[in-house]
Amino acid sequence: MDTVIVLFNRDLRVHDHPALAAACAEAERVVPLFVLDPAIPAGRRGGFLAECLADLRGSLRERGGDLVVRRGDTVTEAMRLAGETSAEAIYASADVSRLARRREGRLAGERIAFRCFPGVTVVPPGALYPSGENDHYRVFTPYWRAWSATGRRSVLPPPARVPLPAGLAPGQLPPREPYGAMRGGESLGRERAEAWLRSGLAGYEDGHDDLAGDRTSRLSPYLRFGCVSPLELAAGARGNEPFLRQLCWRDFHHQVTYAFPDINRRDYRPRGTRWAPGGEALDAWREGRTGMPIVDAGMRQLLAEGWMHNRARLITGNYLVKHLGVDWRAGLAHFFELLLDGDVANNSGNWQWVAGTGNDTRPNRTFNPLRQADRFDPAGEYVRRYVPELAGLTGREIHRPWRLADPPPGYPALPAGVA
Ligand SMILES: Cc1cc2nc3c(=O)[nH]c(=O)nc-3n(C[C@H](O)[C@H](O)[C@H](O)COP(=O)(O)OP(=O)(O)OC[C@H]3O[C@@H](n4cnc5c(N)ncnc54)[C@H](O)[C@@H]3O)c2cc1C
C-alpha cells in the first residue's frame, strides 16, 4: 500500500500499537493524525491530553515521522487529509463509546478503506460472550474466568521507522495547561508502570484499600489515554491476581459499554428508583462540605488532584446515591468533568454499580461511611490530609466531629438524618 493514515484517539503511544505497527509494516508512507474535535467532551483533561500529544509527537519524530494535528470534526478532517496525501486507507484502534462507534461507522461509510485494530483493552470487547443469547457478560465473575483463560495477542514493539510523506504541515499542539496531580504522556506512563511493576505491585493485595497509604498504581489516567498498553501492563503483572482483576474490571465495563452504549444515560438494569433532584446536598457533596469527613476528604482529593482513590470513590459515590438519594447521573457528570481518568465505560459502569442499576449482583448494597472510615482510614490520616479544618482532631474523633461539644470552626455540621 502506498499511504495509510493512522487516526489516534485513546491510544496515545508508539509501543504495542497494533494499528500503527500494521501501517508501518504495510505502507510506504504513514501519516499519524490526531484531530482535536470540539464534539468530544474533554472535561478538565485538556492539559493532560496536550502533554500526551507532545510526547507522542516527540516519539514519532525520533522515528522519522510526526504527529499531524488538525482541528474540527474528526471524520471530515481525516478525509481532508486523506485527499491531501492520496491515502488509500485509515487505520484506528477500535473503541466502545457511542461517540467512538458513531465515528467508526461514519468512517466505514466513506470512500476509503477503514480498518479497526485492538489496543484499547486487554481482550477486545465482543471477543468473549457467554453461551446462550447474551452478546456480552453481565456478571463479573464468569467474565473474569473467561478473560483469564482466553488467548492473547503478542505485545508489539514500537515501529523502528515511521515514514512520513514530505511537505505536510504538522499543525499546532493544544496548550499544556497543567491540571491535577499527574502529567501526561507515554514516557511518564511507561516510567510509572515500570516502577509500579518493580516495587509497587507486590504490596497491592494488602495495600489497595489503604486510603492514606496511597498504594495503588495511579496508572488510570495513562490507561485512559492509552499512554500505557493495558495488554503490556497485564503481561508485566505476571499473574498477580488482585491487580489483574482490576484490569479485568476495566475490560468488563468496556464490553458492557460496547453492548449497551447508553450506559452513561440510562439504567442498565432499571429498578424504578426515584432520585432526589440534588440541590444543596449535591452542591455540598461536590465541594466536599457534606459534614461527613471521609466523604469530604474523597471529594476534596478529587478537587485537588483530579484523581481519587478507588475506596474513596466507592464511599463518596455510595453516599451520594444511597444516603442522599441523588441521581447517579449527577455524580457521574461531576466525576467525568474532574477526573484525569474520566472515561465513559469505567465511570458509567462504576456509577451504575454503586447505584445498584448496573452489574452489581447485590444492588441494595449500602456502605456505612463511618465503618468504612474506621476500617480504611483507621488513624484518620487521609481525612487529615484533605480536610485541614479537622487536622487538630485525633483518633476516631476525626471521623465524627458532629459528636463533639466543641466542633472545629469552619467545618459544616452534618445535616440531620443523612448519615
Ligand atoms: C464511582 C466510581 C467512578 C469511577 N470512575 C472511573 C473512571 O472514570 N475511570 C477509571 O479509569 N476508573 C474509574 N473508576 C474505577 C477506579 O476507581 C479507578 O480505576 C482507580 O481508582 C484508578 O486508580 P489506580 O490506577 O491507582 O488503580 P489500580 O488499583 O492500580 O488498578 C489498576 C487499573 O485497573 C483499572 N481499574 C481499577 N479498578 C477499576 C474499576 N473498579 N473499574 C474499572 N477499572 C478499574 C484502572 O484502569 C486502574 O488504573 C471509578 C470507580 C468508582 C467507584
Short mmCIF file of C-alpha atoms and ligand atoms in Angstrom, two decimals:
data_model
loop_
_atom_site.label_atom_id
_atom_site.label_comp_id
_atom_site.label_asym_id
_atom_site.label_seq_id
_atom_site.Cartn_x
_atom_site.Cartn_y
_atom_site.Cartn_z
CA MET A 1 0.00 0.00 0.00
CA ASP A 2 1.18 3.49 -0.70
CA THR A 3 -0.11 5.77 2.09
CA VAL A 4 -2.05 4.96 5.26
CA ILE A 5 -3.39 7.40 7.87
CA VAL A 6 -3.24 6.21 11.48
CA LEU A 7 -6.00 8.01 13.33
CA PHE A 8 -5.03 8.29 17.01
CA ASN A 9 -7.63 8.71 19.68
CA ARG A 10 -7.42 6.95 23.08
CA ASP A 11 -4.21 5.10 22.17
CA LEU A 12 -1.53 7.80 22.52
CA ARG A 13 1.58 5.65 22.39
CA VAL A 14 4.04 4.01 19.99
CA HIS A 15 4.61 0.80 22.00
CA ASP A 16 2.21 -2.07 21.45
CA HIS A 17 0.07 -0.14 18.97
CA PRO A 18 -1.40 -2.66 16.51
CA ALA A 19 -2.81 -0.03 14.10
CA LEU A 20 0.49 1.88 13.90
CA ALA A 21 2.52 -1.32 13.64
CA ALA A 22 0.34 -2.62 10.79
CA ALA A 23 0.52 0.70 8.91
CA CYS A 24 4.32 0.81 9.21
CA ALA A 25 4.59 -2.81 8.05
CA GLU A 26 2.19 -2.49 5.11
CA ALA A 27 2.53 1.05 3.73
CA GLU A 28 5.27 3.05 2.03
CA ARG A 29 4.14 6.20 3.86
CA VAL A 30 2.36 6.61 7.18
CA VAL A 31 0.51 9.70 8.38
CA PRO A 32 -0.16 9.70 12.14
CA LEU A 33 -3.11 12.01 12.80
CA PHE A 34 -4.86 13.40 15.86
CA VAL A 35 -7.94 15.58 15.47
CA LEU A 36 -8.91 18.00 18.25
CA ASP A 37 -12.65 17.58 17.88
CA PRO A 38 -14.86 20.04 19.78
CA ALA A 39 -17.66 17.45 19.81
CA ILE A 40 -15.69 15.26 22.23
CA PRO A 41 -16.27 16.32 25.85
CA ALA A 42 -12.79 16.73 27.37
CA GLY A 43 -13.67 17.74 30.93
CA ARG A 44 -10.56 19.20 32.56
CA ARG A 45 -8.35 16.68 30.82
CA GLY A 46 -7.25 19.09 28.07
CA GLY A 47 -3.83 19.79 29.61
CA PHE A 48 -3.11 16.09 30.19
CA LEU A 49 -4.14 15.36 26.61
CA ALA A 50 -1.82 18.12 25.36
CA GLU A 51 1.09 16.55 27.25
CA CYS A 52 0.26 13.14 25.78
CA LEU A 53 0.20 14.60 22.27
CA ALA A 54 3.51 16.43 22.74
CA ASP A 55 5.15 13.24 23.98
CA LEU A 56 3.69 11.20 21.13
CA ARG A 57 4.86 13.77 18.60
CA GLY A 58 8.37 13.52 20.08
CA SER A 59 8.40 9.71 19.82
CA LEU A 60 7.13 9.78 16.24
CA ARG A 61 9.71 12.42 15.27
CA GLU A 62 12.50 10.26 16.72
CA ARG A 63 11.35 7.61 14.26
CA GLY A 64 11.32 9.92 11.25
CA GLY A 65 7.60 10.65 11.44
CA ASP A 66 5.43 13.29 13.08
CA LEU A 67 2.03 13.72 14.66
CA VAL A 68 -0.19 15.71 12.34
CA VAL A 69 -2.67 17.73 14.40
CA ARG A 70 -5.90 19.10 12.95
CA ARG A 71 -8.93 20.80 14.50
CA GLY A 72 -12.59 20.12 13.63
CA ASP A 73 -14.86 17.18 13.00
CA THR A 74 -12.71 14.03 13.13
CA VAL A 75 -14.16 12.32 10.06
CA THR A 76 -14.13 15.48 7.93
CA GLU A 77 -10.52 16.25 8.87
CA ALA A 78 -9.36 12.67 8.37
CA MET A 79 -10.95 12.60 4.92
CA ARG A 80 -9.50 16.00 4.06
CA LEU A 81 -6.02 14.74 4.96
CA ALA A 82 -6.67 11.53 3.02
CA GLY A 83 -7.36 13.72 -0.03
CA GLU A 84 -4.21 15.81 0.51
CA THR A 85 -1.94 12.77 0.90
CA SER A 86 -3.78 10.44 -1.52
CA ALA A 87 -4.08 7.93 1.34
CA GLU A 88 -5.67 4.61 0.50
CA ALA A 89 -6.66 3.62 4.00
CA ILE A 90 -7.32 4.83 7.54
CA TYR A 91 -6.32 2.62 10.47
CA ALA A 92 -7.56 3.19 14.02
CA SER A 93 -7.89 1.44 17.39
CA ALA A 94 -11.45 0.24 17.97
CA ASP A 95 -13.25 1.90 20.85
CA VAL A 96 -16.54 1.40 22.68
CA SER A 97 -18.40 4.63 23.49
CA ARG A 98 -21.38 5.81 21.49
CA LEU A 99 -19.36 8.73 20.06
CA ALA A 100 -16.46 6.47 19.06
CA ARG A 101 -18.73 3.87 17.48
CA ARG A 102 -20.56 6.55 15.51
CA ARG A 103 -17.24 7.90 14.26
CA GLU A 104 -16.14 4.41 13.23
CA GLY A 105 -19.47 3.86 11.46
CA ARG A 106 -19.08 7.12 9.53
CA LEU A 107 -15.50 6.31 8.51
CA ALA A 108 -16.58 2.85 7.36
CA GLY A 109 -19.10 4.55 5.06
CA GLU A 110 -16.50 6.84 3.43
CA ARG A 111 -14.82 6.12 0.08
CA ILE A 112 -11.64 4.84 1.66
CA ALA A 113 -10.60 1.56 3.27
CA PHE A 114 -11.10 1.76 7.05
CA ARG A 115 -9.69 -0.84 9.43
CA CYS A 116 -10.09 -1.10 13.19
CA PHE A 117 -7.46 -2.76 15.38
CA PRO A 118 -7.33 -3.88 19.02
CA GLY A 119 -5.34 -1.96 21.65
CA VAL A 120 -7.72 -0.12 23.98
CA THR A 121 -8.36 -3.14 26.23
CA VAL A 122 -6.51 -6.35 27.11
CA VAL A 123 -9.17 -8.51 25.47
CA PRO A 124 -11.23 -6.84 22.72
CA PRO A 125 -14.85 -6.13 23.64
CA GLY A 126 -17.13 -8.60 21.93
CA ALA A 127 -14.42 -11.27 21.86
CA LEU A 128 -15.90 -13.09 24.85
CA TYR A 129 -19.55 -13.84 25.32
CA PRO A 130 -21.40 -16.42 27.39
CA SER A 131 -23.24 -19.29 25.78
CA GLY A 132 -26.93 -18.63 25.23
CA GLU A 133 -28.48 -15.45 23.92
CA ASN A 134 -26.35 -12.83 25.62
CA ASP A 135 -23.96 -10.82 23.45
CA HIS A 136 -21.87 -9.81 26.47
CA TYR A 137 -21.16 -10.75 30.08
CA ARG A 138 -23.47 -9.11 32.60
CA VAL A 139 -21.77 -10.52 35.70
CA PHE A 140 -18.09 -10.07 36.53
CA THR A 141 -17.02 -13.46 37.94
CA PRO A 142 -17.81 -15.58 34.86
CA TYR A 143 -16.24 -12.86 32.71
CA TRP A 144 -13.10 -12.97 34.86
CA ARG A 145 -12.88 -16.76 34.39
CA ALA A 146 -13.27 -16.49 30.60
CA TRP A 147 -10.90 -13.47 30.45
CA SER A 148 -8.20 -15.32 32.41
CA ALA A 149 -8.43 -18.40 30.19
CA THR A 150 -8.54 -16.77 26.76
CA GLY A 151 -5.53 -16.43 24.43
CA ARG A 152 -3.87 -13.03 24.00
CA ARG A 153 -2.17 -11.40 21.04
CA SER A 154 1.56 -10.72 21.46
CA VAL A 155 2.80 -7.39 22.80
CA LEU A 156 4.20 -5.41 19.84
CA PRO A 157 7.44 -3.41 19.79
CA PRO A 158 7.33 0.23 18.66
CA PRO A 159 7.99 0.73 14.94
CA ALA A 160 11.65 1.43 14.10
CA ARG A 161 10.67 3.96 11.44
CA VAL A 162 7.55 5.95 10.66
CA PRO A 163 7.92 7.05 7.01
CA LEU A 164 6.02 10.34 6.78
CA PRO A 165 5.26 11.85 3.35
CA ALA A 166 7.16 15.09 2.71
CA GLY A 167 5.64 18.57 2.88
CA LEU A 168 2.85 18.09 5.42
CA ALA A 169 2.10 20.93 7.83
CA PRO A 170 2.27 19.28 11.28
CA GLY A 171 -0.28 21.59 12.94
CA GLN A 172 -0.15 23.15 16.36
CA LEU A 173 -0.43 21.24 19.61
CA PRO A 174 -3.01 22.46 22.13
CA PRO A 175 -1.74 24.45 25.15
CA ARG A 176 -0.36 22.45 28.07
CA GLU A 177 -2.42 23.92 30.91
CA PRO A 178 -1.41 21.97 33.99
CA TYR A 179 -4.26 20.37 35.94
CA GLY A 180 -4.25 17.75 38.68
CA ALA A 181 -1.51 15.73 40.26
CA MET A 182 -0.19 13.83 37.24
CA ARG A 183 1.45 14.86 33.99
CA GLY A 184 0.57 13.11 30.73
CA GLY A 185 2.42 11.17 28.09
CA GLU A 186 3.68 7.73 27.16
CA SER A 187 7.19 8.36 28.53
CA LEU A 188 5.91 9.21 32.02
CA GLY A 189 3.27 6.47 31.82
CA ARG A 190 5.87 3.83 30.99
CA GLU A 191 8.15 5.09 33.76
CA ARG A 192 5.31 4.84 36.26
CA ALA A 193 4.28 1.41 35.01
CA GLU A 194 7.84 0.09 35.22
CA ALA A 195 8.34 1.48 38.74
CA TRP A 196 4.98 0.06 39.79
CA LEU A 197 5.70 -3.43 38.44
CA ARG A 198 9.15 -3.37 40.06
CA SER A 199 8.26 -2.10 43.51
CA GLY A 200 4.52 -1.44 44.00
CA LEU A 201 2.74 -4.48 42.64
CA ALA A 202 3.87 -6.95 45.32
CA GLY A 203 2.12 -4.89 48.03
CA TYR A 204 -1.09 -4.40 46.04
CA GLU A 205 -3.15 -7.18 47.61
CA ASP A 206 -2.58 -5.89 51.15
CA GLY A 207 -2.45 -2.18 50.36
CA HIS A 208 -5.00 -1.37 47.69
CA ASP A 209 -7.71 -0.31 50.15
CA ASP A 210 -5.42 1.70 52.43
CA LEU A 211 -6.68 5.23 51.79
CA ALA A 212 -3.80 7.12 53.38
CA GLY A 213 -1.13 4.70 52.13
CA ASP A 214 -1.97 5.51 48.50
CA ARG A 215 -0.69 2.11 47.44
CA THR A 216 -2.43 1.67 44.10
CA SER A 217 -0.70 2.17 40.76
CA ARG A 218 -2.25 5.53 39.79
CA LEU A 219 -1.93 4.34 36.22
CA SER A 220 -5.58 5.07 35.40
CA PRO A 221 -5.03 8.38 33.53
CA TYR A 222 -2.32 6.70 31.42
CA LEU A 223 -4.64 3.80 30.65
CA ARG A 224 -7.45 6.25 29.92
CA PHE A 225 -5.41 7.97 27.21
CA GLY A 226 -3.69 4.78 26.06
CA CYS A 227 -0.20 6.03 27.04
CA VAL A 228 0.24 2.60 28.59
CA SER A 229 -0.92 -0.52 26.79
CA PRO A 230 -3.29 -2.50 29.03
CA LEU A 231 -2.12 -5.72 27.37
CA GLU A 232 1.54 -4.96 28.06
CA LEU A 233 0.69 -4.00 31.65
CA ALA A 234 -1.24 -7.25 32.16
CA ALA A 235 1.71 -9.22 30.76
CA GLY A 236 4.08 -7.35 33.11
CA ALA A 237 1.86 -8.11 36.13
CA ARG A 238 2.94 -11.76 35.86
CA GLY A 239 -0.06 -13.45 37.37
CA ASN A 240 -0.62 -11.02 40.29
CA GLU A 241 -4.31 -11.90 40.54
CA PRO A 242 -5.62 -8.98 42.62
CA PHE A 243 -4.13 -6.46 40.18
CA LEU A 244 -5.16 -8.42 37.07
CA ARG A 245 -8.71 -8.49 38.41
CA GLN A 246 -8.74 -4.67 38.30
CA LEU A 247 -7.56 -4.64 34.69
CA CYS A 248 -10.27 -7.19 34.02
CA TRP A 249 -12.89 -4.90 35.61
CA ARG A 250 -11.77 -2.26 33.13
CA ASP A 251 -12.27 -4.68 30.21
CA PHE A 252 -15.57 -5.83 31.73
CA HIS A 253 -17.03 -2.32 31.75
CA HIS A 254 -15.75 -1.76 28.22
CA GLN A 255 -17.52 -4.88 26.90
CA VAL A 256 -20.73 -3.82 28.69
CA THR A 257 -20.48 -0.35 27.13
CA TYR A 258 -19.86 -1.88 23.72
CA ALA A 259 -23.12 -3.80 24.06
CA PHE A 260 -25.06 -1.03 25.87
CA PRO A 261 -23.77 2.33 24.59
CA ASP A 262 -26.45 4.22 26.56
CA ILE A 263 -24.59 3.28 29.75
CA ASN A 264 -23.87 6.93 30.65
CA ARG A 265 -27.53 7.90 30.29
CA ARG A 266 -29.93 5.06 31.07
CA ASP A 267 -30.17 2.48 33.87
CA TYR A 268 -28.59 -0.75 32.68
CA ARG A 269 -30.99 -2.61 34.96
CA PRO A 270 -33.92 -0.25 35.61
CA ARG A 271 -35.25 -0.63 39.15
CA GLY A 272 -37.76 2.18 39.22
CA THR A 273 -35.73 4.22 41.75
CA ARG A 274 -36.98 7.75 42.38
CA TRP A 275 -33.97 10.00 42.74
CA ALA A 276 -33.86 13.31 44.60
CA PRO A 277 -33.08 16.30 42.36
CA GLY A 278 -29.83 17.20 44.15
CA GLY A 279 -29.90 20.88 45.04
CA GLU A 280 -27.88 21.96 48.08
CA ALA A 281 -26.98 18.42 49.10
CA LEU A 282 -25.42 17.82 45.69
CA ASP A 283 -23.55 21.13 45.81
CA ALA A 284 -22.17 20.30 49.27
CA TRP A 285 -21.10 16.85 48.07
CA ARG A 286 -19.33 18.32 45.04
CA GLU A 287 -17.48 20.84 47.21
CA GLY A 288 -16.51 18.34 49.92
CA ARG A 289 -18.66 20.10 52.53
CA THR A 290 -21.21 17.44 53.49
CA GLY A 291 -20.13 17.28 57.14
CA MET A 292 -19.16 13.58 56.76
CA PRO A 293 -15.33 13.74 56.93
CA ILE A 294 -14.46 10.61 54.94
CA VAL A 295 -16.78 11.73 52.13
CA ASP A 296 -15.42 15.27 52.18
CA ALA A 297 -11.83 14.02 52.12
CA GLY A 298 -12.53 12.00 48.97
CA MET A 299 -14.31 14.85 47.22
CA ARG A 300 -11.53 17.27 48.10
CA GLN A 301 -8.89 14.85 46.86
CA LEU A 302 -10.75 14.91 43.55
CA LEU A 303 -10.80 18.73 43.51
CA ALA A 304 -7.12 18.98 44.44
CA GLU A 305 -5.64 16.19 42.31
CA GLY A 306 -8.09 15.37 39.51
CA TRP A 307 -7.95 11.83 40.87
CA MET A 308 -9.48 9.92 43.79
CA HIS A 309 -8.60 6.65 45.50
CA ASN A 310 -10.92 3.81 44.45
CA ARG A 311 -12.10 3.17 48.02
CA ALA A 312 -12.99 6.85 48.35
CA ARG A 313 -14.85 6.74 45.01
CA LEU A 314 -16.93 3.87 46.38
CA ILE A 315 -17.64 5.68 49.66
CA THR A 316 -18.44 9.08 48.10
CA GLY A 317 -20.48 7.54 45.28
CA ASN A 318 -22.46 5.34 47.61
CA TYR A 319 -23.07 8.29 49.92
CA LEU A 320 -24.49 10.41 47.11
CA VAL A 321 -26.89 7.82 45.76
CA LYS A 322 -27.79 5.68 48.77
CA HIS A 323 -27.64 8.22 51.63
CA LEU A 324 -28.54 11.48 49.89
CA GLY A 325 -30.74 9.74 47.30
CA VAL A 326 -29.34 11.81 44.41
CA ASP A 327 -29.42 10.50 40.83
CA TRP A 328 -26.21 8.66 39.86
CA ARG A 329 -26.02 10.70 36.64
CA ALA A 330 -25.28 13.86 38.70
CA GLY A 331 -22.34 12.10 40.36
CA LEU A 332 -21.16 10.71 37.05
CA ALA A 333 -21.18 14.16 35.43
CA HIS A 334 -19.08 15.67 38.25
CA PHE A 335 -16.55 12.82 38.17
CA PHE A 336 -16.41 12.91 34.38
CA GLU A 337 -15.63 16.62 34.43
CA LEU A 338 -12.87 16.41 37.06
CA LEU A 339 -11.20 13.02 36.80
CA LEU A 340 -7.99 12.75 34.78
CA ASP A 341 -9.01 9.16 34.14
CA GLY A 342 -12.68 10.03 33.44
CA ASP A 343 -13.96 7.83 30.65
CA VAL A 344 -17.40 6.69 29.58
CA ALA A 345 -17.06 2.94 30.21
CA ASN A 346 -15.35 2.92 33.60
CA ASN A 347 -17.07 5.96 35.02
CA SER A 348 -20.57 4.91 33.95
CA GLY A 349 -20.07 1.22 34.73
CA ASN A 350 -18.85 2.02 38.22
CA TRP A 351 -21.53 4.63 38.92
CA GLN A 352 -24.24 2.21 37.87
CA TRP A 353 -22.61 -0.48 40.03
CA VAL A 354 -22.67 1.89 43.01
CA ALA A 355 -26.26 2.96 42.30
CA GLY A 356 -27.47 -0.64 42.07
CA THR A 357 -28.67 -0.15 38.49
CA GLY A 358 -25.64 -1.82 36.93
CA ASN A 359 -23.70 -5.04 37.22
CA ASP A 360 -23.53 -5.45 40.98
CA THR A 361 -25.09 -8.76 41.95
CA ARG A 362 -26.10 -7.11 45.27
CA PRO A 363 -27.87 -3.95 44.07
CA ASN A 364 -29.08 -2.94 47.55
CA ARG A 365 -25.55 -2.72 48.95
CA THR A 366 -25.15 0.33 51.21
CA PHE A 367 -21.86 1.38 52.74
CA ASN A 368 -21.79 2.76 56.26
CA PRO A 369 -19.33 5.67 55.83
CA LEU A 370 -18.26 5.53 59.49
CA ARG A 371 -17.45 1.85 59.34
CA GLN A 372 -15.63 2.41 56.06
CA ALA A 373 -13.66 5.27 57.64
CA ASP A 374 -12.68 3.20 60.70
CA ARG A 375 -11.61 0.31 58.50
CA PHE A 376 -9.80 2.03 55.65
CA ASP A 377 -8.55 5.20 57.37
CA PRO A 378 -8.11 3.97 60.96
CA ALA A 379 -5.72 6.74 62.02
CA GLY A 380 -7.67 9.47 60.23
CA GLU A 381 -4.61 10.32 58.15
CA TYR A 382 -6.48 10.51 54.84
CA VAL A 383 -9.07 12.88 56.30
CA ARG A 384 -6.36 14.98 57.95
CA ARG A 385 -4.53 15.31 54.59
CA TYR A 386 -7.50 16.66 52.66
CA VAL A 387 -9.70 18.35 55.28
CA PRO A 388 -7.44 20.83 57.09
CA GLU A 389 -10.26 22.12 59.34
CA LEU A 390 -10.18 18.72 61.07
CA ALA A 391 -6.41 18.36 61.27
CA GLY A 392 -6.35 19.07 65.01
CA LEU A 393 -8.63 16.13 65.89
CA THR A 394 -7.16 12.84 66.99
CA GLY A 395 -8.21 9.20 66.90
CA ARG A 396 -11.76 8.31 65.89
CA GLU A 397 -12.94 11.85 66.74
CA ILE A 398 -11.78 12.95 63.31
CA HIS A 399 -14.45 10.83 61.65
CA ARG A 400 -17.25 12.08 63.95
CA PRO A 401 -16.80 15.82 64.57
CA TRP A 402 -20.55 16.38 65.00
CA ARG A 403 -20.44 14.42 68.25
CA LEU A 404 -18.01 16.88 69.86
CA ALA A 405 -19.27 19.51 72.28
CA ASP A 406 -16.96 21.96 70.57
CA PRO A 407 -16.85 21.07 66.83
CA PRO A 408 -13.99 22.53 64.75
CA PRO A 409 -14.73 26.00 63.37
CA GLY A 410 -15.26 26.26 59.64
CA TYR A 411 -16.35 22.66 59.18
CA PRO A 412 -20.04 22.10 58.34
CA ALA A 413 -22.38 20.28 60.69
CA LEU A 414 -23.81 17.02 59.40
CA PRO A 415 -27.45 17.64 58.34
CA ALA A 416 -29.89 15.63 60.47
CA GLY A 417 -30.90 12.20 59.23
CA VAL A 418 -28.43 11.67 56.37
CA ALA A 419 -25.63 9.57 57.88
C1 LIG B 1 -17.97 5.87 41.22
C2 LIG B 1 -16.72 5.42 40.52
C3 LIG B 1 -16.30 6.05 39.35
C4 LIG B 1 -15.14 5.62 38.69
N1 LIG B 1 -14.76 6.27 37.53
C5 LIG B 1 -13.66 5.83 36.84
C6 LIG B 1 -13.26 6.47 35.64
O1 LIG B 1 -13.88 7.41 35.15
N2 LIG B 1 -12.14 6.00 35.02
C7 LIG B 1 -11.41 4.95 35.52
O2 LIG B 1 -10.39 4.58 34.92
N3 LIG B 1 -11.79 4.33 36.65
C8 LIG B 1 -12.88 4.72 37.33
N4 LIG B 1 -13.24 4.10 38.49
C9 LIG B 1 -12.54 2.86 38.88
C10 LIG B 1 -11.37 3.00 39.85
O3 LIG B 1 -11.74 3.76 40.97
C11 LIG B 1 -10.12 3.62 39.21
O4 LIG B 1 -9.83 2.96 38.00
C12 LIG B 1 -8.92 3.51 40.13
O5 LIG B 1 -9.18 4.14 41.36
C13 LIG B 1 -7.72 4.15 39.47
O6 LIG B 1 -6.62 4.16 40.33
P1 LIG B 1 -5.35 3.26 40.04
O7 LIG B 1 -4.87 3.46 38.66
O8 LIG B 1 -4.39 3.53 41.15
O9 LIG B 1 -5.96 1.80 40.17
P2 LIG B 1 -5.32 0.40 40.49
O10 LIG B 1 -5.98 -0.11 41.70
O11 LIG B 1 -3.85 0.46 40.48
O12 LIG B 1 -5.85 -0.52 39.29
C14 LIG B 1 -5.16 -0.63 38.04
C15 LIG B 1 -6.09 -0.26 36.90
O13 LIG B 1 -7.21 -1.13 36.86
C16 LIG B 1 -8.36 -0.41 36.41
N5 LIG B 1 -9.38 -0.42 37.46
C17 LIG B 1 -9.20 -0.49 38.78
N6 LIG B 1 -10.39 -0.53 39.41
C18 LIG B 1 -11.34 -0.49 38.45
C19 LIG B 1 -12.75 -0.50 38.46
N7 LIG B 1 -13.47 -0.58 39.59
N8 LIG B 1 -13.39 -0.41 37.28
C20 LIG B 1 -12.72 -0.33 36.13
N9 LIG B 1 -11.36 -0.33 36.06
C21 LIG B 1 -10.69 -0.40 37.21
C22 LIG B 1 -7.91 1.02 36.17
O14 LIG B 1 -7.63 1.19 34.80
C23 LIG B 1 -6.67 1.13 37.02
O15 LIG B 1 -5.76 2.11 36.57
C24 LIG B 1 -14.40 4.53 39.20
C25 LIG B 1 -14.82 3.91 40.37
C26 LIG B 1 -15.96 4.34 41.04
C27 LIG B 1 -16.40 3.63 42.29
#
